[in-house]
Amino acid sequence: MANYVVHGGKRLEGILRIHGAKNAVLPILAASLLSEESVLENCPDLTDVRSALRILEHLGCTTSRRGSELHISTQGCTRWSIPDHLMREMRSSIVFLGAIVARFGKAQLTHPGGCELGPRPIDLHLSSLEKMGVQIQEEGGYIHCVAPEGLQGATITLPFPSVGATENILIAACTAHGTTTLFNAAREPEIQDLADYLNACGASIQLRADGSIQVQGVKRLGRARHRILPDRIAAVTYLCCGAITGGSLTIEDTLPDHYRAVTQVLEEMGCRIYCEPHRIHLTCQGALQAPASVRTSPYPGFPTDALAPLMSLCTVARGTSIFVETIFQSRFKHVPELSRMGAKIRLEGNVAVVEGQEALTGASVCCTDLRGGAGMVVAALAARGRSTIAEISHILRGYEHLDRHLRQLGADIVQEGKDVEQKKDEGYEQEGS
Ligand code: EPZ
């Protein structure tokens, strides 16, 4: 089992570059099933990305990585079912459904199951695909899909701008017969990146100003090369690391426009932030002020994935802050662990009341989920003394070389033990060497 050991109190200073967005590369890997050959640049090496690559290889695709460049060829792709153990590795594997039905006219997957954030229903995914001519039967945990007449264009209105459902519909609509119009679609930047990749493959997707999306079905998609957009949640996580240590940080190859809702709160707290189109500078001197309240909502609102890192910052800000989570049921799962470091947080349903303290104290804590784990690292960087953060496999799902980047900025953080994927790499190296 792998842990981080952190000795808090070091001021972060320096420049870092953000890796490609996990939540863009995952749906694009699923969509690559519709293209013969794809080259994806700026792909982070994350455990969730490796899970998605294992699904593609199970289906018969060949994949290879050269640094941050992934090559996917689907010529050998003959399977249309994903076994349970692969579906359960990563909750967002449901995003393969639309791509498999689009390629084969049928698909068999198992329910991806819940995750640390609570139940992760897929009713919007399934009901939308049914509107596109897919017959769906759920039996014994399996989802059997078939489109006897092929996928048909449809007009769909989502009751909630679900990111995953928007992605499944977008991918399924690319080669459907006719036009698909999607209202109340998710507007996250990762949706735009998926559309850019699919259009590079020859799809005809239009994201309209009113938030709707129109897709004209085309016969087939060709080859494409696409650069994954930078990870906005990784960027705000590092900004919180810089802010909590009273540091001075420059992040390059980032798009500040994609996380204005977060930088606005950081400025409200007293951070000085200067943005350029692809770069952001943060300096933070003196005590932080607690923001009035933070309410998560779909893009362009405050992103739920940024709640945990920002909450850690608020545990040592002056005053009381109120967090209202509107997306996931168990977004506060990490709070009891944070309290072991002296954080004063009261939970009432989907509301968290944070009373800022002078300082936190290092402790032994355990990650409960990806962003909660990142929040623990933010807190440990400023806590007095030593912290041990266990179960960092959660963090490795979404942050590439987090400890290495933080060390380069001056943090005292090391990884103890190896994660399963890192052991595989070693095993692989031993075989290969
Ligand atoms: C995506 O999850 C992201 N994951 C999440 O990031 C992110 O927090 C979330 O969007 C919201 O922005 C990836 O992109 C891989 P949703 P997704 O469908 O697609 C309910 C991270 O830490 N819902 O917008 O699962 C659902 O229960 C992860 O990187 C239904 O009820 O999000 C939830 O309450 C965590 N029925 C809400 O909608 C459905 O069919 C948001 O879900 C689908 C969703």
mmCIF file of N, CA, C and O and ligand atoms in Angstrom, residues 22-23 26 91-92 117 119-125 160-165 167 188 304-305 327-328 331 370-371, ligand 1:
data_model
loop_
_atom_site.group_PDB
_atom_site.id
_atom_site.type_symbol
_atom_site.label_atom_id
_atom_site.label_comp_id
_atom_site.label_asym_id
_atom_site.label_seq_id
_atom_site.Cartn_x
_atom_site.Cartn_y
_atom_site.Cartn_z
ATOM 1 N N LYS A 22 -7.840 14.584 -17.090
ATOM 2 C CA LYS A 22 -8.355 13.209 -16.943
ATOM 3 C C LYS A 22 -9.769 13.131 -17.530
ATOM 4 O O LYS A 22 -10.083 12.213 -18.265
ATOM 5 N N ASN A 23 -10.602 14.136 -17.215
ATOM 6 C CA ASN A 23 -12.016 14.059 -17.599
ATOM 7 C C ASN A 23 -12.279 14.436 -19.048
ATOM 8 O O ASN A 23 -13.429 14.431 -19.482
ATOM 9 N N LEU A 26 -10.584 10.564 -20.868
ATOM 10 C CA LEU A 26 -11.379 9.338 -20.700
ATOM 11 C C LEU A 26 -12.502 9.231 -21.745
ATOM 12 O O LEU A 26 -12.582 8.214 -22.450
ATOM 13 N N ARG A 91 -15.472 4.149 -12.592
ATOM 14 C CA ARG A 91 -16.898 4.387 -12.656
ATOM 15 C C ARG A 91 -17.309 4.955 -14.001
ATOM 16 O O ARG A 91 -18.354 4.621 -14.550
ATOM 17 N N SER A 92 -16.439 5.777 -14.591
ATOM 18 C CA SER A 92 -16.872 6.454 -15.833
ATOM 19 C C SER A 92 -16.753 5.540 -17.049
ATOM 20 O O SER A 92 -16.883 5.987 -18.178
ATOM 21 N N LEU A 117 -18.225 8.559 -4.099
ATOM 22 C CA LEU A 117 -19.055 9.778 -3.991
ATOM 23 C C LEU A 117 -20.529 9.429 -3.822
ATOM 24 O O LEU A 117 -21.389 10.297 -3.851
ATOM 25 N N PRO A 119 -24.031 6.794 -4.821
ATOM 26 C CA PRO A 119 -24.576 6.105 -5.994
ATOM 27 C C PRO A 119 -24.305 6.927 -7.256
ATOM 28 O O PRO A 119 -24.299 8.142 -7.210
ATOM 29 N N ARG A 120 -23.983 6.240 -8.325
ATOM 30 C CA ARG A 120 -23.716 6.949 -9.584
ATOM 31 C C ARG A 120 -24.689 6.395 -10.636
ATOM 32 O O ARG A 120 -24.343 5.544 -11.428
ATOM 33 N N PRO A 121 -25.954 6.823 -10.576
ATOM 34 C CA PRO A 121 -26.963 6.268 -11.487
ATOM 35 C C PRO A 121 -26.611 6.536 -12.955
ATOM 36 O O PRO A 121 -25.865 7.464 -13.253
ATOM 37 N N ILE A 122 -27.134 5.720 -13.834
ATOM 38 C CA ILE A 122 -26.886 5.904 -15.283
ATOM 39 C C ILE A 122 -28.208 5.972 -16.046
ATOM 40 O O ILE A 122 -28.234 5.768 -17.254
ATOM 41 N N ASP A 123 -29.282 6.288 -15.329
ATOM 42 C CA ASP A 123 -30.606 6.324 -15.973
ATOM 43 C C ASP A 123 -30.662 7.302 -17.151
ATOM 44 O O ASP A 123 -31.270 7.012 -18.195
ATOM 45 N N LEU A 124 -29.979 8.440 -17.038
ATOM 46 C CA LEU A 124 -30.019 9.435 -18.137
ATOM 47 C C LEU A 124 -29.266 8.909 -19.366
ATOM 48 O O LEU A 124 -29.662 9.145 -20.505
ATOM 49 N N HIS A 125 -28.175 8.166 -19.101
ATOM 50 C CA HIS A 125 -27.443 7.565 -20.233
ATOM 51 C C HIS A 125 -28.368 6.612 -20.988
ATOM 52 O O HIS A 125 -28.487 6.673 -22.212
ATOM 53 N N PHE A 160 -31.097 17.070 -16.212
ATOM 54 C CA PHE A 160 -29.952 17.605 -15.463
ATOM 55 C C PHE A 160 -28.765 17.581 -16.428
ATOM 56 O O PHE A 160 -28.603 16.613 -17.172
ATOM 57 N N PRO A 161 -27.947 18.617 -16.510
ATOM 58 C CA PRO A 161 -26.844 18.616 -17.492
ATOM 59 C C PRO A 161 -25.753 17.621 -17.091
ATOM 60 O O PRO A 161 -24.649 18.010 -16.699
ATOM 61 N N SER A 162 -26.068 16.343 -17.206
ATOM 62 C CA SER A 162 -25.121 15.292 -16.832
ATOM 63 C C SER A 162 -23.940 15.261 -17.802
ATOM 64 O O SER A 162 -24.131 15.156 -19.022
ATOM 65 N N VAL A 163 -22.724 15.330 -17.256
ATOM 66 C CA VAL A 163 -21.518 15.307 -18.098
ATOM 67 C C VAL A 163 -21.432 13.980 -18.844
ATOM 68 O O VAL A 163 -21.319 13.931 -20.069
ATOM 69 N N GLY A 164 -21.523 12.884 -18.121
ATOM 70 C CA GLY A 164 -21.363 11.567 -18.744
ATOM 71 C C GLY A 164 -22.443 11.263 -19.760
ATOM 72 O O GLY A 164 -22.169 10.739 -20.841
ATOM 73 N N ALA A 165 -23.678 11.635 -19.424
ATOM 74 C CA ALA A 165 -24.775 11.362 -20.372
ATOM 75 C C ALA A 165 -24.588 12.201 -21.644
ATOM 76 O O ALA A 165 -24.769 11.694 -22.763
ATOM 77 N N GLU A 167 -21.804 13.131 -22.910
ATOM 78 C CA GLU A 167 -20.706 12.503 -23.667
ATOM 79 C C GLU A 167 -21.186 11.261 -24.409
ATOM 80 O O GLU A 167 -20.906 11.074 -25.604
ATOM 81 N N GLU A 188 -19.313 21.625 -19.595
ATOM 82 C CA GLU A 188 -17.934 21.596 -19.087
ATOM 83 C C GLU A 188 -16.940 21.687 -20.258
ATOM 84 O O GLU A 188 -17.232 21.175 -21.351
ATOM 85 N N THR A 304 -17.758 20.892 -8.453
ATOM 86 C CA THR A 304 -17.780 20.029 -7.270
ATOM 87 C C THR A 304 -16.413 19.414 -6.998
ATOM 88 O O THR A 304 -16.039 19.210 -5.842
ATOM 89 N N ASP A 305 -15.621 19.163 -8.058
ATOM 90 C CA ASP A 305 -14.315 18.522 -7.867
ATOM 91 C C ASP A 305 -13.315 19.444 -7.185
ATOM 92 O O ASP A 305 -12.269 18.991 -6.721
ATOM 93 N N ILE A 327 -24.117 18.399 -6.208
ATOM 94 C CA ILE A 327 -23.943 17.385 -7.260
ATOM 95 C C ILE A 327 -23.908 15.958 -6.725
ATOM 96 O O ILE A 327 -24.647 15.095 -7.193
ATOM 97 N N PHE A 328 -23.030 15.707 -5.757
ATOM 98 C CA PHE A 328 -22.873 14.323 -5.286
ATOM 99 C C PHE A 328 -23.290 14.180 -3.825
ATOM 100 O O PHE A 328 -23.069 15.074 -3.010
ATOM 101 N N ARG A 331 -19.936 13.885 -1.128
ATOM 102 C CA ARG A 331 -18.755 14.722 -1.427
ATOM 103 C C ARG A 331 -17.972 15.032 -0.142
ATOM 104 O O ARG A 331 -16.806 15.387 -0.190
ATOM 105 N N LEU A 370 -10.861 10.481 -4.625
ATOM 106 C CA LEU A 370 -9.827 11.203 -5.381
ATOM 107 C C LEU A 370 -9.642 12.639 -4.898
ATOM 108 O O LEU A 370 -8.548 13.054 -4.495
ATOM 109 N N ARG A 371 -10.673 13.434 -4.895
ATOM 110 C CA ARG A 371 -10.529 14.860 -4.579
ATOM 111 C C ARG A 371 -10.415 15.074 -3.068
ATOM 112 O O ARG A 371 -9.721 15.993 -2.626
HETATM 113 C C1 EPZ B 1 -18.185 13.784 -14.376
HETATM 114 O O1 EPZ B 1 -18.810 12.723 -13.668
HETATM 115 C C2 EPZ B 1 -16.740 13.814 -13.870
HETATM 116 N N1 EPZ B 1 -16.086 12.541 -14.169
HETATM 117 C C3 EPZ B 1 -16.731 14.055 -12.360
HETATM 118 O O2 EPZ B 1 -15.363 14.137 -11.943
HETATM 119 C C4 EPZ B 1 -17.414 15.395 -12.084
HETATM 120 O O3 EPZ B 1 -17.452 15.607 -10.694
HETATM 121 C C5 EPZ B 1 -18.845 15.349 -12.649
HETATM 122 O O4 EPZ B 1 -18.798 15.043 -14.060
HETATM 123 C C6 EPZ B 1 -19.564 16.663 -12.462
HETATM 124 O O5 EPZ B 1 -18.850 17.678 -13.079
HETATM 125 C C7 EPZ B 1 -15.590 12.335 -15.415
HETATM 126 O O6 EPZ B 1 -15.717 13.166 -16.291
HETATM 127 C C8 EPZ B 1 -14.890 11.036 -15.646
HETATM 128 P P1 EPZ B 1 -22.675 13.698 -14.015
HETATM 129 P P2 EPZ B 1 -20.263 12.176 -14.165
HETATM 130 O O7 EPZ B 1 -23.220 12.673 -14.944
HETATM 131 O O8 EPZ B 1 -20.306 12.160 -15.633
HETATM 132 C C9 EPZ B 1 -26.476 12.405 -11.459
HETATM 133 C C10 EPZ B 1 -13.486 13.572 -10.658
HETATM 134 O O9 EPZ B 1 -13.209 13.704 -9.452
HETATM 135 N N2 EPZ B 1 -26.792 11.509 -12.588
HETATM 136 O O10 EPZ B 1 -22.671 15.129 -14.422
HETATM 137 O O11 EPZ B 1 -20.559 10.926 -13.428
HETATM 138 C C11 EPZ B 1 -25.289 11.874 -10.657
HETATM 139 O O12 EPZ B 1 -25.723 10.948 -9.698
HETATM 140 C C12 EPZ B 1 -14.873 13.116 -11.065
HETATM 141 O O13 EPZ B 1 -12.696 13.797 -11.607
HETATM 142 C C13 EPZ B 1 -28.006 10.847 -12.597
HETATM 143 O O14 EPZ B 1 -28.811 10.987 -11.693
HETATM 144 O O15 EPZ B 1 -21.188 13.338 -13.590
HETATM 145 C C14 EPZ B 1 -24.724 13.094 -10.011
HETATM 146 O O16 EPZ B 1 -25.472 13.391 -8.847
HETATM 147 C C15 EPZ B 1 -15.792 12.868 -9.877
HETATM 148 N N3 EPZ B 1 -28.287 9.998 -13.637
HETATM 149 C C16 EPZ B 1 -24.992 14.183 -11.043
HETATM 150 O O17 EPZ B 1 -26.009 13.663 -11.937
HETATM 151 C C17 EPZ B 1 -27.388 9.794 -14.664
HETATM 152 O O18 EPZ B 1 -27.708 9.019 -15.604
HETATM 153 C C18 EPZ B 1 -23.730 14.546 -11.830
HETATM 154 O O19 EPZ B 1 -23.409 13.484 -12.619
HETATM 155 C C19 EPZ B 1 -26.155 10.477 -14.627
HETATM 156 C C20 EPZ B 1 -25.874 11.334 -13.583
#
